[in-house]
Amino acid sequence: MAAATLALIDQGQRGTWHVAGPDVLDRAQLAEQACAAWDLDFTAVTVKTTPELNQKADRPLLGGLKTDKLQAPRPPAP
């Protein structure tokens, strides 16, 4: 993410950019990867399904960031 941000700055780009990897992870997968990255015990994490969270607002079951803008070839900013 840092390299992509620096490249956008170097190119003089402005605006909102979604900088993320190509994989869409569910909450449990994200927690598992975060635990692995920081050498934490994933077995201490309680995994719950979306309905078990009992949130007031509906949440999408498959969400992620669109990175089409980042992937597209672009001319240098003026």
mmCIF file with all atom_site columns, C-alpha atoms in Angstrom:
data_model
loop_
_atom_site.group_PDB
_atom_site.id
_atom_site.type_symbol
_atom_site.label_atom_id
_atom_site.label_alt_id
_atom_site.label_comp_id
_atom_site.label_asym_id
_atom_site.label_entity_id
_atom_site.label_seq_id
_atom_site.pdbx_PDB_ins_code
_atom_site.Cartn_x
_atom_site.Cartn_y
_atom_site.Cartn_z
_atom_site.occupancy
_atom_site.B_iso_or_equiv
_atom_site.pdbx_formal_charge
_atom_site.auth_seq_id
_atom_site.auth_comp_id
_atom_site.auth_asym_id
_atom_site.auth_atom_id
_atom_site.pdbx_PDB_model_num
ATOM 1  C CA . MET A 1 1  ? 0.000   0.000   0.000   1.00 0.00 ? 1  MET A CA 1
ATOM 2  C CA . ALA A 1 2  ? 2.829   2.380   0.805   1.00 0.00 ? 2  ALA A CA 1
ATOM 3  C CA . ALA A 1 3  ? 4.512   1.743   -2.560  1.00 0.00 ? 3  ALA A CA 1
ATOM 4  C CA . ALA A 1 4  ? 1.250   2.366   -4.442  1.00 0.00 ? 4  ALA A CA 1
ATOM 5  C CA . THR A 1 5  ? 0.636   5.571   -2.475  1.00 0.00 ? 5  THR A CA 1
ATOM 6  C CA . LEU A 1 6  ? 4.137   6.871   -3.215  1.00 0.00 ? 6  LEU A CA 1
ATOM 7  C CA . ALA A 1 7  ? 3.755   5.998   -6.907  1.00 0.00 ? 7  ALA A CA 1
ATOM 8  C CA . LEU A 1 8  ? 0.474   7.932   -7.090  1.00 0.00 ? 8  LEU A CA 1
ATOM 9  C CA . ILE A 1 9  ? 2.095   10.931  -5.393  1.00 0.00 ? 9  ILE A CA 1
ATOM 10 C CA . ASP A 1 10 ? 5.090   10.766  -7.744  1.00 0.00 ? 10 ASP A CA 1
ATOM 11 C CA . GLN A 1 11 ? 2.692   10.738  -10.708 1.00 0.00 ? 11 GLN A CA 1
ATOM 12 C CA . GLY A 1 12 ? 0.928   13.819  -9.384  1.00 0.00 ? 12 GLY A CA 1
ATOM 13 C CA . GLN A 1 13 ? -2.359  11.951  -9.032  1.00 0.00 ? 13 GLN A CA 1
ATOM 14 C CA . ARG A 1 14 ? -5.134  13.367  -6.869  1.00 0.00 ? 14 ARG A CA 1
ATOM 15 C CA . GLY A 1 15 ? -8.476  12.163  -5.609  1.00 0.00 ? 15 GLY A CA 1
ATOM 16 C CA . THR A 1 16 ? -9.663  9.057   -3.851  1.00 0.00 ? 16 THR A CA 1
ATOM 17 C CA . TRP A 1 17 ? -7.905  5.793   -4.619  1.00 0.00 ? 17 TRP A CA 1
ATOM 18 C CA . HIS A 1 18 ? -8.714  2.365   -3.231  1.00 0.00 ? 18 HIS A CA 1
ATOM 19 C CA . VAL A 1 19 ? -5.389  0.636   -2.681  1.00 0.00 ? 19 VAL A CA 1
ATOM 20 C CA . ALA A 1 20 ? -5.875  -3.004  -1.731  1.00 0.00 ? 20 ALA A CA 1
ATOM 21 C CA . GLY A 1 21 ? -4.855  -6.456  -2.788  1.00 0.00 ? 21 GLY A CA 1
ATOM 22 C CA . PRO A 1 22 ? -6.916  -8.445  -5.279  1.00 0.00 ? 22 PRO A CA 1
ATOM 23 C CA . ASP A 1 23 ? -8.288  -10.906 -2.711  1.00 0.00 ? 23 ASP A CA 1
ATOM 24 C CA . VAL A 1 24 ? -11.596 -10.424 -0.892  1.00 0.00 ? 24 VAL A CA 1
ATOM 25 C CA . LEU A 1 25 ? -11.433 -11.872 2.615   1.00 0.00 ? 25 LEU A CA 1
ATOM 26 C CA . ASP A 1 26 ? -14.177 -12.505 5.115   1.00 0.00 ? 26 ASP A CA 1
ATOM 27 C CA . ARG A 1 27 ? -13.734 -11.225 8.669   1.00 0.00 ? 27 ARG A CA 1
ATOM 28 C CA . ALA A 1 28 ? -12.355 -14.524 9.930   1.00 0.00 ? 28 ALA A CA 1
ATOM 29 C CA . GLN A 1 29 ? -9.771  -14.744 7.144   1.00 0.00 ? 29 GLN A CA 1
ATOM 30 C CA . LEU A 1 30 ? -8.696  -11.150 7.777   1.00 0.00 ? 30 LEU A CA 1
ATOM 31 C CA . ALA A 1 31 ? -8.378  -11.832 11.513  1.00 0.00 ? 31 ALA A CA 1
ATOM 32 C CA . GLU A 1 32 ? -6.395  -15.012 10.818  1.00 0.00 ? 32 GLU A CA 1
ATOM 33 C CA . GLN A 1 33 ? -3.963  -13.169 8.536   1.00 0.00 ? 33 GLN A CA 1
ATOM 34 C CA . ALA A 1 34 ? -3.609  -10.300 11.023  1.00 0.00 ? 34 ALA A CA 1
ATOM 35 C CA . CYS A 1 35 ? -2.867  -12.774 13.818  1.00 0.00 ? 35 CYS A CA 1
ATOM 36 C CA . ALA A 1 36 ? -0.255  -14.498 11.660  1.00 0.00 ? 36 ALA A CA 1
ATOM 37 C CA . ALA A 1 37 ? 1.363   -11.173 10.743  1.00 0.00 ? 37 ALA A CA 1
ATOM 38 C CA . TRP A 1 38 ? 1.679   -10.118 14.381  1.00 0.00 ? 38 TRP A CA 1
ATOM 39 C CA . ASP A 1 39 ? 2.369   -13.604 15.757  1.00 0.00 ? 39 ASP A CA 1
ATOM 40 C CA . LEU A 1 40 ? -0.883  -13.693 17.740  1.00 0.00 ? 40 LEU A CA 1
ATOM 41 C CA . ASP A 1 41 ? -2.946  -16.750 18.668  1.00 0.00 ? 41 ASP A CA 1
ATOM 42 C CA . PHE A 1 42 ? -5.868  -16.975 16.240  1.00 0.00 ? 42 PHE A CA 1
ATOM 43 C CA . THR A 1 43 ? -7.548  -19.601 18.437  1.00 0.00 ? 43 THR A CA 1
ATOM 44 C CA . ALA A 1 44 ? -8.285  -16.742 20.883  1.00 0.00 ? 44 ALA A CA 1
ATOM 45 C CA . VAL A 1 45 ? -10.523 -15.129 18.224  1.00 0.00 ? 45 VAL A CA 1
ATOM 46 C CA . THR A 1 46 ? -14.234 -15.906 18.390  1.00 0.00 ? 46 THR A CA 1
ATOM 47 C CA . VAL A 1 47 ? -15.538 -16.174 14.832  1.00 0.00 ? 47 VAL A CA 1
ATOM 48 C CA . LYS A 1 48 ? -19.200 -15.223 14.350  1.00 0.00 ? 48 LYS A CA 1
ATOM 49 C CA . THR A 1 49 ? -21.429 -15.216 11.312  1.00 0.00 ? 49 THR A CA 1
ATOM 50 C CA . THR A 1 50 ? -23.065 -11.996 10.128  1.00 0.00 ? 50 THR A CA 1
ATOM 51 C CA . PRO A 1 51 ? -26.482 -12.948 11.605  1.00 0.00 ? 51 PRO A CA 1
ATOM 52 C CA . GLU A 1 52 ? -24.827 -13.756 14.957  1.00 0.00 ? 52 GLU A CA 1
ATOM 53 C CA . LEU A 1 53 ? -23.525 -10.182 15.169  1.00 0.00 ? 53 LEU A CA 1
ATOM 54 C CA . ASN A 1 54 ? -27.129 -8.928  15.355  1.00 0.00 ? 54 ASN A CA 1
ATOM 55 C CA . GLN A 1 55 ? -26.246 -5.568  13.780  1.00 0.00 ? 55 GLN A CA 1
ATOM 56 C CA . LYS A 1 56 ? -28.982 -2.970  13.376  1.00 0.00 ? 56 LYS A CA 1
ATOM 57 C CA . ALA A 1 57 ? -28.110 -2.235  9.728   1.00 0.00 ? 57 ALA A CA 1
ATOM 58 C CA . ASP A 1 58 ? -27.871 -4.891  7.025   1.00 0.00 ? 58 ASP A CA 1
ATOM 59 C CA . ARG A 1 59 ? -24.337 -5.619  5.881   1.00 0.00 ? 59 ARG A CA 1
ATOM 60 C CA . PRO A 1 60 ? -23.263 -7.121  2.557   1.00 0.00 ? 60 PRO A CA 1
ATOM 61 C CA . LEU A 1 61 ? -22.086 -10.698 2.763   1.00 0.00 ? 61 LEU A CA 1
ATOM 62 C CA . LEU A 1 62 ? -19.425 -10.045 0.135   1.00 0.00 ? 62 LEU A CA 1
ATOM 63 C CA . GLY A 1 63 ? -17.751 -6.650  0.311   1.00 0.00 ? 63 GLY A CA 1
ATOM 64 C CA . GLY A 1 64 ? -14.458 -5.304  -0.872  1.00 0.00 ? 64 GLY A CA 1
ATOM 65 C CA . LEU A 1 65 ? -12.771 -2.325  -2.460  1.00 0.00 ? 65 LEU A CA 1
ATOM 66 C CA . LYS A 1 66 ? -12.955 -1.758  -6.205  1.00 0.00 ? 66 LYS A CA 1
ATOM 67 C CA . THR A 1 67 ? -9.419  -1.226  -7.462  1.00 0.00 ? 67 THR A CA 1
ATOM 68 C CA . ASP A 1 68 ? -10.304 -0.766  -11.156 1.00 0.00 ? 68 ASP A CA 1
ATOM 69 C CA . LYS A 1 69 ? -9.125  2.857   -11.069 1.00 0.00 ? 69 LYS A CA 1
ATOM 70 C CA . LEU A 1 70 ? -5.758  1.836   -9.627  1.00 0.00 ? 70 LEU A CA 1
ATOM 71 C CA . GLN A 1 71 ? -5.338  -1.002  -12.148 1.00 0.00 ? 71 GLN A CA 1
ATOM 72 C CA . ALA A 1 72 ? -6.241  1.112   -15.208 1.00 0.00 ? 72 ALA A CA 1
ATOM 73 C CA . PRO A 1 73 ? -3.497  2.757   -17.267 1.00 0.00 ? 73 PRO A CA 1
ATOM 74 C CA . ARG A 1 74 ? -3.567  6.502   -16.707 1.00 0.00 ? 74 ARG A CA 1
ATOM 75 C CA . PRO A 1 75 ? -1.873  9.492   -18.218 1.00 0.00 ? 75 PRO A CA 1
ATOM 76 C CA . PRO A 1 76 ? 0.289   11.639  -15.976 1.00 0.00 ? 76 PRO A CA 1
ATOM 77 C CA . ALA A 1 77 ? -1.603  14.318  -14.081 1.00 0.00 ? 77 ALA A CA 1
ATOM 78 C CA . PRO A 1 78 ? -1.262  17.858  -15.479 1.00 0.00 ? 78 PRO A CA 1
#
